[in-house]
Amino acid sequence: SFGFAIGWNYWYNWAITVAAELVAAALIMRYWLPDVPSWIWSGAFLLILFLLNALSTRAYGESEFWFSLVKVATVVVFLVLGILMIVGVLGGDSPGFANWTTGEAPFVGGGAGILAIVMVAGFSFQGTELVGVAAGEAQDPQKNVPKAIRTVFVRILLFYVGAITVIGFLIPHTSPNLLTSDVEDISISPFTLVFENAGVLAAASVMNAVILTAILSAGNSGLYASTRMLWALADSGKAPRFLAKVNRRGVPMNALLATTVVGGASFLTTFIGDGDAYVWLVSASGLAGFIVWMGIAWSHYRFRKAYTTQGHDLAELPYRARFFPLGPVIALALCAVVILGQNYQAFLGEVDLLAAATAYIGLPLFLALWLGHKLVTGSKMVRYEDADLTRVQD
């Protein structure tokens, strides 16, 4: 029952992410063509993503390689220019550590302020678990998947923590450009401001194009992940069987079509305002993603316990997470704090039902799937001694 709920939640998570990325892409296109209706851009980009996923797994992988290459190259250039600006070689005098102590910095708003932005930060981090999803179609997964997992920490440290550290050095949190911006102001994003201060010509247009590439990359991955999850649900009897059909190119077309229809829900946002819709979609997807991460941590913990309970030697595993069980235990605790505390303000004083529903709607849906399946099927938790640890060999 837990697997049933997690599977549908993961499909929902990435299907909603596709919708969020389509809305974001339409917002970005306004920078160049403000008079073109948003639904045209959302529809065009959805068609592109559908075709890339419909061709073959190779087409998806190839397109994702080039999308990612643009992102990585931009962040590397950003880090180099940022470091040169921090030390005073480029863009005038070095700011030193001044921006880390301006006003309430570095912890603006205290613990509540940090908690308020973790959900959006988590939404941006989601996707690292795709290494596991892609393992089913990877070449030599026993060798390549552990190799990919080992690089995740370095990539997060460099591209996420490194980039936000550079921004922290160069742009104060009191910057009027940041304080007056909203979701549509791509031209004054922190990345754009740093490039402009470094003297990069047409920084706004360049960053706009790069961000659009990053969005299409996320949408591409989201459509792939949600399609494969829906196929897996159908293949295991947890979704209608027709969704498990695969064409001669190895693509689960029925699952892809069904997921694309859900991604097309972004069109509805043209009726309620793009900015508000994007924030709602990010919040809904972010919560679903944290639930999935809790599921991964719990599954990992129980897998290792079952493995040793059944008398297996850990040395037999192709990959072993270090410091077990600290990893899954800490992940469970932190994700629970984020899920429960993402918008606790809605319950302080007069309860804001709309804000609470926007923030937490995914939680009762997940619990309903879990408990509903349990009631219908009467399934029970799998004992460590009975867990199926059979490995499928090539």
mmCIF file of C-alpha atoms in Angstrom, residues 118-331:
data_model
loop_
_atom_site.group_PDB
_atom_site.id
_atom_site.type_symbol
_atom_site.label_atom_id
_atom_site.label_comp_id
_atom_site.label_asym_id
_atom_site.label_seq_id
_atom_site.Cartn_x
_atom_site.Cartn_y
_atom_site.Cartn_z
ATOM 1 C CA VAL A 118 13.105 25.397 1.883
ATOM 2 C CA MET A 119 10.123 24.118 -0.109
ATOM 3 C CA VAL A 120 11.114 26.149 -3.188
ATOM 4 C CA ALA A 121 14.755 25.143 -2.685
ATOM 5 C CA GLY A 122 13.686 21.501 -2.468
ATOM 6 C CA PHE A 123 11.683 21.873 -5.669
ATOM 7 C CA SER A 124 14.893 23.001 -7.390
ATOM 8 C CA PHE A 125 16.884 20.060 -6.009
ATOM 9 C CA GLN A 126 14.327 17.450 -7.021
ATOM 10 C CA GLY A 127 15.577 15.235 -9.806
ATOM 11 C CA THR A 128 18.660 13.757 -8.170
ATOM 12 C CA GLU A 129 16.609 10.617 -7.560
ATOM 13 C CA LEU A 130 16.215 10.210 -11.331
ATOM 14 C CA VAL A 131 19.501 8.295 -11.298
ATOM 15 C CA GLY A 132 17.541 5.425 -9.762
ATOM 16 C CA VAL A 133 14.624 5.776 -12.173
ATOM 17 C CA ALA A 134 16.954 5.733 -15.189
ATOM 18 C CA ALA A 135 18.722 2.599 -13.913
ATOM 19 C CA GLY A 136 16.051 0.444 -15.513
ATOM 20 C CA GLU A 137 17.077 1.611 -18.973
ATOM 21 C CA ALA A 138 20.765 2.310 -18.350
ATOM 22 C CA GLN A 139 23.609 0.404 -19.971
ATOM 23 C CA ASP A 140 25.547 -1.631 -17.392
ATOM 24 C CA PRO A 141 23.643 -0.153 -14.403
ATOM 25 C CA GLN A 142 25.716 -2.127 -11.865
ATOM 26 C CA LYS A 143 28.739 -0.041 -12.877
ATOM 27 C CA ASN A 144 27.276 3.233 -14.160
ATOM 28 C CA VAL A 145 24.586 3.947 -11.558
ATOM 29 C CA PRO A 146 26.944 3.883 -8.531
ATOM 30 C CA LYS A 147 29.359 6.040 -10.537
ATOM 31 C CA ALA A 148 26.596 8.587 -11.213
ATOM 32 C CA ILE A 149 25.452 8.572 -7.579
ATOM 33 C CA ARG A 150 28.960 9.309 -6.317
ATOM 34 C CA THR A 151 29.121 12.473 -8.432
ATOM 35 C CA VAL A 152 25.800 13.843 -7.152
ATOM 36 C CA PHE A 153 27.307 15.280 -3.968
ATOM 37 C CA VAL A 154 30.055 17.087 -5.894
ATOM 38 C CA ARG A 155 27.561 18.474 -8.413
ATOM 39 C CA ILE A 156 25.251 19.777 -5.695
ATOM 40 C CA LEU A 157 28.191 21.346 -3.868
ATOM 41 C CA LEU A 158 29.508 23.043 -7.011
ATOM 42 C CA PHE A 159 26.425 24.053 -8.967
ATOM 43 C CA TYR A 160 23.941 24.735 -6.174
ATOM 44 C CA VAL A 161 25.911 25.690 -3.069
ATOM 45 C CA GLY A 162 28.710 27.296 -5.085
ATOM 46 C CA ALA A 163 26.376 29.458 -7.155
ATOM 47 C CA ILE A 164 24.273 30.645 -4.204
ATOM 48 C CA THR A 165 27.460 31.424 -2.245
ATOM 49 C CA VAL A 166 28.717 33.649 -5.065
ATOM 50 C CA ILE A 167 25.351 35.417 -5.152
ATOM 51 C CA GLY A 168 25.532 35.887 -1.364
ATOM 52 C CA PHE A 169 28.917 37.586 -1.667
ATOM 53 C CA LEU A 170 27.959 39.893 -4.535
ATOM 54 C CA ILE A 171 24.305 40.864 -3.979
ATOM 55 C CA PRO A 172 22.897 42.092 -0.625
ATOM 56 C CA HIS A 173 19.498 40.810 0.408
ATOM 57 C CA THR A 174 18.432 44.464 0.634
ATOM 58 C CA SER A 175 18.965 45.017 -3.107
ATOM 59 C CA PRO A 176 15.990 47.010 -4.461
ATOM 60 C CA ASN A 177 16.120 44.929 -7.641
ATOM 61 C CA LEU A 178 15.367 41.781 -5.653
ATOM 62 C CA LEU A 179 12.841 43.374 -3.326
ATOM 63 C CA THR A 180 10.700 44.769 -6.142
ATOM 64 C CA SER A 181 10.852 41.740 -8.444
ATOM 65 C CA ASP A 182 8.284 38.988 -8.909
ATOM 66 C CA VAL A 183 8.078 35.695 -10.755
ATOM 67 C CA GLU A 184 7.974 37.403 -14.160
ATOM 68 C CA ASP A 185 11.053 39.610 -13.715
ATOM 69 C CA ILE A 186 13.655 37.369 -15.335
ATOM 70 C CA SER A 187 15.694 40.431 -16.360
ATOM 71 C CA ILE A 188 16.626 41.165 -12.746
ATOM 72 C CA SER A 189 17.260 37.664 -11.451
ATOM 73 C CA PRO A 190 20.373 37.305 -9.227
ATOM 74 C CA PHE A 191 22.263 35.530 -12.020
ATOM 75 C CA THR A 192 21.480 38.330 -14.464
ATOM 76 C CA LEU A 193 22.547 41.010 -11.977
ATOM 77 C CA VAL A 194 25.923 39.337 -11.423
ATOM 78 C CA PHE A 195 26.572 39.025 -15.176
ATOM 79 C CA GLU A 196 25.583 42.660 -15.712
ATOM 80 C CA ASN A 197 27.921 43.803 -12.927
ATOM 81 C CA ALA A 198 30.689 41.795 -14.589
ATOM 82 C CA GLY A 199 30.112 43.763 -17.808
ATOM 83 C CA VAL A 200 28.614 40.954 -19.857
ATOM 84 C CA LEU A 201 26.765 42.463 -22.812
ATOM 85 C CA ALA A 202 23.091 41.606 -23.211
ATOM 86 C CA ALA A 203 23.216 39.754 -19.886
ATOM 87 C CA ALA A 204 19.439 39.674 -19.526
ATOM 88 C CA SER A 205 18.884 38.122 -22.952
ATOM 89 C CA VAL A 206 21.684 35.604 -22.449
ATOM 90 C CA MET A 207 20.415 34.519 -19.042
ATOM 91 C CA ASN A 208 16.867 34.415 -20.347
ATOM 92 C CA ALA A 209 17.922 31.930 -23.027
ATOM 93 C CA VAL A 210 19.890 29.846 -20.528
ATOM 94 C CA ILE A 211 17.034 29.757 -18.020
ATOM 95 C CA LEU A 212 14.677 28.707 -20.806
ATOM 96 C CA THR A 213 17.057 25.849 -21.644
ATOM 97 C CA ALA A 214 17.173 24.831 -17.977
ATOM 98 C CA ILE A 215 13.381 24.849 -17.796
ATOM 99 C CA LEU A 216 13.048 22.679 -20.893
ATOM 100 C CA SER A 217 15.622 20.321 -19.390
ATOM 101 C CA ALA A 218 13.576 20.008 -16.188
ATOM 102 C CA GLY A 219 10.382 19.511 -18.185
ATOM 103 C CA ASN A 220 12.083 16.901 -20.358
ATOM 104 C CA SER A 221 13.260 14.955 -17.304
ATOM 105 C CA GLY A 222 9.886 15.360 -15.631
ATOM 106 C CA LEU A 223 8.007 13.914 -18.583
ATOM 107 C CA TYR A 224 10.444 10.989 -18.793
ATOM 108 C CA ALA A 225 10.250 10.224 -15.052
ATOM 109 C CA SER A 226 6.478 10.499 -14.742
ATOM 110 C CA THR A 227 5.926 8.396 -17.874
ATOM 111 C CA ARG A 228 8.206 5.616 -16.605
ATOM 112 C CA MET A 229 6.579 5.690 -13.183
ATOM 113 C CA LEU A 230 3.097 5.400 -14.688
ATOM 114 C CA TRP A 231 4.307 2.486 -16.827
ATOM 115 C CA ALA A 232 5.822 0.803 -13.747
ATOM 116 C CA LEU A 233 2.561 1.237 -11.839
ATOM 117 C CA ALA A 234 0.638 -0.365 -14.691
ATOM 118 C CA ASP A 235 3.198 -3.165 -15.116
ATOM 119 C CA SER A 236 2.883 -4.065 -11.437
ATOM 120 C CA GLY A 237 -0.919 -3.978 -11.491
ATOM 121 C CA LYS A 238 -1.290 -0.658 -9.652
ATOM 122 C CA ALA A 239 -2.625 1.218 -12.707
ATOM 123 C CA PRO A 240 -4.755 0.239 -15.740
ATOM 124 C CA ARG A 241 -2.974 -2.374 -17.839
ATOM 125 C CA PHE A 242 -3.215 -0.470 -21.124
ATOM 126 C CA LEU A 243 -0.692 2.005 -19.684
ATOM 127 C CA ALA A 244 1.943 -0.769 -19.601
ATOM 128 C CA LYS A 245 2.009 -1.155 -23.391
ATOM 129 C CA VAL A 246 5.396 -0.430 -24.973
ATOM 130 C CA ASN A 247 5.999 0.246 -28.687
ATOM 131 C CA ARG A 248 8.785 -1.268 -30.795
ATOM 132 C CA ARG A 249 11.142 1.591 -29.801
ATOM 133 C CA GLY A 250 10.721 0.707 -26.133
ATOM 134 C CA VAL A 251 8.614 3.788 -25.361
ATOM 135 C CA PRO A 252 5.470 3.388 -23.188
ATOM 136 C CA MET A 253 3.325 5.545 -25.485
ATOM 137 C CA ASN A 254 0.035 5.208 -23.629
ATOM 138 C CA ALA A 255 1.671 6.280 -20.367
ATOM 139 C CA LEU A 256 3.407 9.129 -22.201
ATOM 140 C CA LEU A 257 0.140 10.342 -23.733
ATOM 141 C CA ALA A 258 -1.659 10.205 -20.382
ATOM 142 C CA THR A 259 1.106 12.155 -18.658
ATOM 143 C CA THR A 260 1.245 14.712 -21.464
ATOM 144 C CA VAL A 261 -2.458 15.374 -20.992
ATOM 145 C CA VAL A 262 -1.827 16.133 -17.306
ATOM 146 C CA GLY A 263 1.093 18.367 -18.259
ATOM 147 C CA GLY A 264 -1.307 20.189 -20.518
ATOM 148 C CA ALA A 265 -3.123 21.311 -17.375
ATOM 149 C CA SER A 266 -0.754 24.280 -17.521
ATOM 150 C CA PHE A 267 -3.105 25.712 -20.148
ATOM 151 C CA LEU A 268 -5.675 26.228 -17.400
ATOM 152 C CA THR A 269 -3.336 28.695 -15.730
ATOM 153 C CA THR A 270 -3.997 31.230 -18.471
ATOM 154 C CA PHE A 271 -7.402 31.735 -16.885
ATOM 155 C CA ILE A 272 -6.201 32.339 -13.330
ATOM 156 C CA GLY A 273 -3.010 34.334 -13.880
ATOM 157 C CA ASP A 274 0.377 32.853 -14.758
ATOM 158 C CA GLY A 275 2.291 34.106 -11.715
ATOM 159 C CA ASP A 276 -0.190 32.774 -9.145
ATOM 160 C CA ALA A 277 -0.511 29.468 -10.991
ATOM 161 C CA TYR A 278 3.252 28.966 -11.116
ATOM 162 C CA VAL A 279 3.621 29.497 -7.363
ATOM 163 C CA TRP A 280 0.794 27.023 -6.708
ATOM 164 C CA LEU A 281 2.274 24.389 -9.033
ATOM 165 C CA VAL A 282 5.750 24.750 -7.478
ATOM 166 C CA SER A 283 4.285 24.362 -3.988
ATOM 167 C CA ALA A 284 2.245 21.285 -4.936
ATOM 168 C CA SER A 285 5.159 19.630 -6.724
ATOM 169 C CA GLY A 286 7.610 20.537 -3.958
ATOM 170 C CA LEU A 287 5.485 18.891 -1.274
ATOM 171 C CA ALA A 288 5.006 15.743 -3.378
ATOM 172 C CA GLY A 289 8.760 15.623 -3.932
ATOM 173 C CA PHE A 290 9.538 15.762 -0.212
ATOM 174 C CA ILE A 291 7.044 12.943 0.387
ATOM 175 C CA VAL A 292 8.891 10.898 -2.248
ATOM 176 C CA TRP A 293 12.228 11.605 -0.581
ATOM 177 C CA MET A 294 10.808 10.398 2.737
ATOM 178 C CA GLY A 295 9.665 7.257 0.921
ATOM 179 C CA ILE A 296 13.149 6.743 -0.519
ATOM 180 C CA ALA A 297 14.770 7.170 2.908
ATOM 181 C CA TRP A 298 12.298 4.767 4.536
ATOM 182 C CA SER A 299 12.720 2.201 1.736
ATOM 183 C CA HIS A 300 16.505 2.422 1.980
ATOM 184 C CA TYR A 301 16.411 1.913 5.740
ATOM 185 C CA ARG A 302 14.120 -1.108 5.493
ATOM 186 C CA PHE A 303 16.056 -2.578 2.553
ATOM 187 C CA ARG A 304 19.336 -2.595 4.496
ATOM 188 C CA LYS A 305 17.613 -4.056 7.555
ATOM 189 C CA ALA A 306 15.994 -6.784 5.455
ATOM 190 C CA TYR A 307 19.280 -7.499 3.675
ATOM 191 C CA THR A 308 21.183 -8.179 6.889
ATOM 192 C CA THR A 309 18.217 -9.916 8.553
ATOM 193 C CA GLN A 310 18.165 -12.460 5.721
ATOM 194 C CA GLY A 311 21.856 -13.171 6.267
ATOM 195 C CA HIS A 312 23.346 -11.343 3.284
ATOM 196 C CA ASP A 313 26.814 -9.793 3.407
ATOM 197 C CA LEU A 314 26.859 -6.031 2.724
ATOM 198 C CA ALA A 315 30.036 -6.557 0.706
ATOM 199 C CA GLU A 316 27.858 -8.200 -1.973
ATOM 200 C CA LEU A 317 26.139 -4.891 -2.759
ATOM 201 C CA PRO A 318 27.478 -3.003 -5.823
ATOM 202 C CA TYR A 319 26.964 0.253 -3.919
ATOM 203 C CA ARG A 320 26.741 0.901 -0.173
ATOM 204 C CA ALA A 321 25.740 4.253 1.326
ATOM 205 C CA ARG A 322 28.245 5.398 3.934
ATOM 206 C CA PHE A 323 27.379 6.052 7.570
ATOM 207 C CA PHE A 324 24.135 4.053 7.425
ATOM 208 C CA PRO A 325 21.655 4.553 9.092
ATOM 209 C CA LEU A 326 22.453 8.245 9.600
ATOM 210 C CA GLY A 327 21.554 9.140 6.005
ATOM 211 C CA PRO A 328 17.963 7.858 5.890
ATOM 212 C CA VAL A 329 17.249 8.837 9.513
ATOM 213 C CA ILE A 330 18.391 12.439 9.041
ATOM 214 C CA ALA A 331 16.594 12.651 5.689
#
